[in-house]
GROMACS .gro file of C-alpha atoms in nm:
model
  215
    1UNK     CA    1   9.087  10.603  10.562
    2UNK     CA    2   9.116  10.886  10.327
    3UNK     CA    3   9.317  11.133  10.628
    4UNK     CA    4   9.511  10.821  10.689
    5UNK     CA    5   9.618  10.757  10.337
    6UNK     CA    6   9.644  11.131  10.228
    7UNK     CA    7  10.004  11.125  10.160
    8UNK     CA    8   9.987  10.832   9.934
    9UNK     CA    9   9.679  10.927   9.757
   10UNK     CA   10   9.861  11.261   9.635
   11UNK     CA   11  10.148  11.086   9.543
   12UNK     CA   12   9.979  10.825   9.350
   13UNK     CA   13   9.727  11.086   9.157
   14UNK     CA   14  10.081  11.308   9.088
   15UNK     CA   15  10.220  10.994   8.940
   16UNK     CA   16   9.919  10.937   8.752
   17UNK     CA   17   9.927  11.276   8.602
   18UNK     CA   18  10.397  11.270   8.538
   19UNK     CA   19  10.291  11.170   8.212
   20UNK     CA   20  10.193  11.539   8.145
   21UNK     CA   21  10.523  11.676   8.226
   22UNK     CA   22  10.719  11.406   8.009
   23UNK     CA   23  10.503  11.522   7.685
   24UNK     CA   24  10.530  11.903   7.789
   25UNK     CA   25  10.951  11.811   7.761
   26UNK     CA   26  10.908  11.653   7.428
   27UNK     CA   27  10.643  11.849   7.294
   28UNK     CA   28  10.891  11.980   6.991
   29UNK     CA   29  10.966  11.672   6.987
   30UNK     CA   30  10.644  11.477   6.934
   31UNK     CA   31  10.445  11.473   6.636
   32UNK     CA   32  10.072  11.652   6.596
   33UNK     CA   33   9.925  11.378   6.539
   34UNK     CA   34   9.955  11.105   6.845
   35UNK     CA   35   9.888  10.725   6.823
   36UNK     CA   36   9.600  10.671   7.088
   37UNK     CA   37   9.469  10.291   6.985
   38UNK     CA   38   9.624   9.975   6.828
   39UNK     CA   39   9.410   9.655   6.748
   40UNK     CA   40   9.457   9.309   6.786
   41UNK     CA   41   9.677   9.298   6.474
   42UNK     CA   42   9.935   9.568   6.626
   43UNK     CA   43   9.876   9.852   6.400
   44UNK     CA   44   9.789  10.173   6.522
   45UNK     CA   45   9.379  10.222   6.408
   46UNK     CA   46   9.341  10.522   6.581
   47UNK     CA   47   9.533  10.846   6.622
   48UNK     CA   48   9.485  11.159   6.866
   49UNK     CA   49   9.589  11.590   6.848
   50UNK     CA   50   9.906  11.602   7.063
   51UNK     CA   51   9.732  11.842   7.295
   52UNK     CA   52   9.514  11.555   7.372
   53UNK     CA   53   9.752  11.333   7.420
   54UNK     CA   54   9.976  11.454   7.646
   55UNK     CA   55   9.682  11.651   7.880
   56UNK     CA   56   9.343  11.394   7.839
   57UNK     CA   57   9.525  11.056   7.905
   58UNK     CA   58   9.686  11.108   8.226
   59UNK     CA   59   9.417  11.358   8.369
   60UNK     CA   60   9.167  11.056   8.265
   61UNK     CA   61   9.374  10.795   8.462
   62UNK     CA   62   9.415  11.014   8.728
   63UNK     CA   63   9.006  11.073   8.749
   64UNK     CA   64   8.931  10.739   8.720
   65UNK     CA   65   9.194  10.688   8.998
   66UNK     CA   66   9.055  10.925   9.196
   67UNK     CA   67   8.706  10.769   9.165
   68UNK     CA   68   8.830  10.407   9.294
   69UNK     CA   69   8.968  10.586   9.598
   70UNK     CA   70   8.609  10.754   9.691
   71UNK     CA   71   8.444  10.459   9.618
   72UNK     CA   72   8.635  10.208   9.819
   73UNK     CA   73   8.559  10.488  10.135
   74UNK     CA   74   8.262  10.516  10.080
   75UNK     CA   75   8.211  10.124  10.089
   76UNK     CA   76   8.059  10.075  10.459
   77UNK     CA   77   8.260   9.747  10.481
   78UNK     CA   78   8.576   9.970  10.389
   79UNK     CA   79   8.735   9.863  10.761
   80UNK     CA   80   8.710   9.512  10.652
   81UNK     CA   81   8.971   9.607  10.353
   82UNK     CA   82   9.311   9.400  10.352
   83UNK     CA   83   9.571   9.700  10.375
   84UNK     CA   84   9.728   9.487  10.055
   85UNK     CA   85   9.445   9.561   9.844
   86UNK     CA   86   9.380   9.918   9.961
   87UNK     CA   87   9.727   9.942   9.816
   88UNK     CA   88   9.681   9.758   9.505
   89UNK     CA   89   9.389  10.002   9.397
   90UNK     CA   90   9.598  10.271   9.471
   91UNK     CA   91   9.871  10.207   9.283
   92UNK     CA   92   9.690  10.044   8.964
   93UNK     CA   93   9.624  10.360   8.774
   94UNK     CA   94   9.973  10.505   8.848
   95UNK     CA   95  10.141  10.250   8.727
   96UNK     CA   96   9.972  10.242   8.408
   97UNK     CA   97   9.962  10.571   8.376
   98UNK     CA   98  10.311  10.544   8.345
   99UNK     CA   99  10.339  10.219   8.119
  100UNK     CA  100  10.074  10.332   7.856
  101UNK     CA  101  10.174  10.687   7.824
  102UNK     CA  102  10.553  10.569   7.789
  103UNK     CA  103  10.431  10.325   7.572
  104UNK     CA  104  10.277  10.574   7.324
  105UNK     CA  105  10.531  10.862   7.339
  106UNK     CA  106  10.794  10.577   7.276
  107UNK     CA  107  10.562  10.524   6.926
  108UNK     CA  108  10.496  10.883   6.856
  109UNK     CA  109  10.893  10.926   6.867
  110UNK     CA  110  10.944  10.704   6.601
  111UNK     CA  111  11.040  10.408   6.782
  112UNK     CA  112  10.833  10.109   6.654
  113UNK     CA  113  10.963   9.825   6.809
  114UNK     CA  114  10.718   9.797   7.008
  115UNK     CA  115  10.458   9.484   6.965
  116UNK     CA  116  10.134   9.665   7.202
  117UNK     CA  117   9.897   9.364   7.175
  118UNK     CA  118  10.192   9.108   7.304
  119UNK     CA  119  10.267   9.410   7.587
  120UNK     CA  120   9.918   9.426   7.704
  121UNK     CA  121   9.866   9.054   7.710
  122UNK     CA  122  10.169   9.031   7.971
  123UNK     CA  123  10.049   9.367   8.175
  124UNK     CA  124   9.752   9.160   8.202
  125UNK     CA  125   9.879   8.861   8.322
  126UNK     CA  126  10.118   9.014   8.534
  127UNK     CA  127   9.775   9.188   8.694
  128UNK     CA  128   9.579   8.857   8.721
  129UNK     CA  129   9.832   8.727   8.941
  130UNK     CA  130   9.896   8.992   9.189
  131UNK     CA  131   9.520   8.986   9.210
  132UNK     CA  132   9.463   8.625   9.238
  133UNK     CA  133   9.733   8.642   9.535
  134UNK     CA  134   9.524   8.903   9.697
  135UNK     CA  135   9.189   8.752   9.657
  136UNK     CA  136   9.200   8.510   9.996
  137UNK     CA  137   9.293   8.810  10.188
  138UNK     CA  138   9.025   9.051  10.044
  139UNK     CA  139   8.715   9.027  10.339
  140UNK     CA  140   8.365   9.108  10.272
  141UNK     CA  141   8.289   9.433  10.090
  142UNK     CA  142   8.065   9.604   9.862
  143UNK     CA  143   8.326   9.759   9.614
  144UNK     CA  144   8.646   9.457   9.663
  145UNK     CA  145   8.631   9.132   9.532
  146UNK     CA  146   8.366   8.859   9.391
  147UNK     CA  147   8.111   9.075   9.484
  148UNK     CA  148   7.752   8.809   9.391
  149UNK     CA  149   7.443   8.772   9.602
  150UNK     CA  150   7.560   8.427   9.774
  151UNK     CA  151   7.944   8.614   9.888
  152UNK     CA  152   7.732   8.873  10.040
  153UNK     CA  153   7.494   8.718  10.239
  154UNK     CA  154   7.760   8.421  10.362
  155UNK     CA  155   8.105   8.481  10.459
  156UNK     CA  156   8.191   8.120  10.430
  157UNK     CA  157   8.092   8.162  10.071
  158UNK     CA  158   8.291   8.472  10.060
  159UNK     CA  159   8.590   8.315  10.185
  160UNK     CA  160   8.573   7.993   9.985
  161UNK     CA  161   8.506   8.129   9.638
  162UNK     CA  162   8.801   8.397   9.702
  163UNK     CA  163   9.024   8.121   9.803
  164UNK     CA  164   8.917   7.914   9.429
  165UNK     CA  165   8.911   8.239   9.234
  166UNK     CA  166   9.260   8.320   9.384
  167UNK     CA  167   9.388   7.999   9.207
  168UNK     CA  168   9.224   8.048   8.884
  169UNK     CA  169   9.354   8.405   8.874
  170UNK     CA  170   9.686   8.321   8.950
  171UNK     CA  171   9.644   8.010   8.672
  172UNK     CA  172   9.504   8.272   8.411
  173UNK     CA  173   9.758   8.497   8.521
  174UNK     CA  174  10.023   8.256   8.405
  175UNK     CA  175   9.855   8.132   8.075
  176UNK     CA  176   9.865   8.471   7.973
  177UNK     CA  177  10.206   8.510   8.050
  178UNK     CA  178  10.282   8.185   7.840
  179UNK     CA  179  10.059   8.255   7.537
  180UNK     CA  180  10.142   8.649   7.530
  181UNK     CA  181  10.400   8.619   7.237
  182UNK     CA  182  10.185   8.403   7.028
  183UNK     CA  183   9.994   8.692   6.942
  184UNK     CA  184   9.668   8.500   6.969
  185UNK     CA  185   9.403   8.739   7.043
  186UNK     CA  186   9.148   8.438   7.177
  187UNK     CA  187   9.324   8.293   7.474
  188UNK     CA  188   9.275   8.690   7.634
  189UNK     CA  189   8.950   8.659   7.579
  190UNK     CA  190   8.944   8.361   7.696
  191UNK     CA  191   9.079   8.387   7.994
  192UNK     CA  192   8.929   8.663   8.087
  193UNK     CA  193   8.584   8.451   8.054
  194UNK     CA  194   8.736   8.200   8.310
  195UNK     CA  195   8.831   8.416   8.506
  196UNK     CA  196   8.448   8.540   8.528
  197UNK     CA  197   8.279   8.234   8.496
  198UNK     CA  198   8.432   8.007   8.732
  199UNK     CA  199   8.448   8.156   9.083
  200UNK     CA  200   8.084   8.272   8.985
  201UNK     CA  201   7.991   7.882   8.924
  202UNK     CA  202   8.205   7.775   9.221
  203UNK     CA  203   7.992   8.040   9.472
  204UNK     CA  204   7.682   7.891   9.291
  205UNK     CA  205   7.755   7.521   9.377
  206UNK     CA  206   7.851   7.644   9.741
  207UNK     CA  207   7.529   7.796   9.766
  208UNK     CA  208   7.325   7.575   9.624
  209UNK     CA  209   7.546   7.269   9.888
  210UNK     CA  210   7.496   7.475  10.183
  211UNK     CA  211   7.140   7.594  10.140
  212UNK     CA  212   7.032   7.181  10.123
  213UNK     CA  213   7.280   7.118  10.389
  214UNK     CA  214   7.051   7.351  10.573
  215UNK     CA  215   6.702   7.171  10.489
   0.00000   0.00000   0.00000
């Protein structure tokens, strides 16, 4: 997988790491002192050196993207990988490599029109749905997916659960989208614990239906 995928895989890690070359560009231009966290209420809480900025956010992106890469390969299910989602974990850290980095050099620019906490609510939701249309195609694996005891041992269970959770992610997807500009910090965490908690009880119940069916 990884000799097959090499091209994209250094493409995707050299997007993850453009961000670098954008803050070398505007490094006269960007303050010493970089915005690096904003909380719920949209005010910056947390600030970073410029140096670490520009050079620690994208290299970190680009680790961690690295890491999801070796890991999915490593998975000894990774043939039964959807070529969709082998995609969508390549491309996740890229892409928001690019967004979050833009995002703060926009701030650190003097720019402040941007509202972070309604931004991230919509990235979110935006990424629940692409999931959630993923999830029936995602087969049996050890690093993709609803991974829980009863998926594992029964592919029906598997199959049925990422068919459910595909609708609830899509569902979340689009409350998020709906809610974002209300700027109510509860409905994320909200639906991110529905989007936890009910495929988990839906592959219980399947389990626990199919193991009396069984008897």
């Amino acid at each position: 997988m990884l000799r097959k995928n090499k091209f994209t895989i250094i493409l995707t890690t050299l997007v993850c790491l453009l961000p670098m070359v954008a803050g070398l560009i505007l490094w006269n231009k960007l303050p010493d002192q970089i915005p690096s966290h904003w909380g719920i209420d949209g005010q910056v809480d947390s600030w970073s050196s410029k140096p670490f900025a520009v050079f620690f956010f994208p290299a970190l992106l680009a680790g961690i993207h690295l890491l999801c890469v070796f890991a999915t390969t490593l998975d000894p299910k990774h043939k039964n990988y959807a070529p969709q989602m082998f995609r969508l974990v390549l491309w996740i850290c890229p892409v928001l490599s690019l967004i979050l980095n833009g995002m703060v050099y926009t701030y650190a620019l003097g720019y402040d029109i941007l509202n972070v906490p309604v931004i991230m609510c919509i990235l979110v939701g935006i990424m629940f749905i692409i999931v959630g249309n993923y999830l029936p195609k995602c087969r049996q694996s050890y690093t993709m997916g609803i991974k829980l005891p009863w998926t594992l041992d029964d592919e029906g269970n598997w199959n049925a659960t990422h068919r459910f959770g595909g609708w609830v992610w899509v569902g979340c997807g689009i409350a998020m989208l709906t809610t974002a500009f209300l700027g109510i910090f509860w409905v994320l965490i909200g639906v991110l614990l529905v989007a936890v908690i009910a495929p988990t009880v839906y592959s219980y119940i399947y389990y626990r239906k199919h193991k009396k069916d069984d008897l």
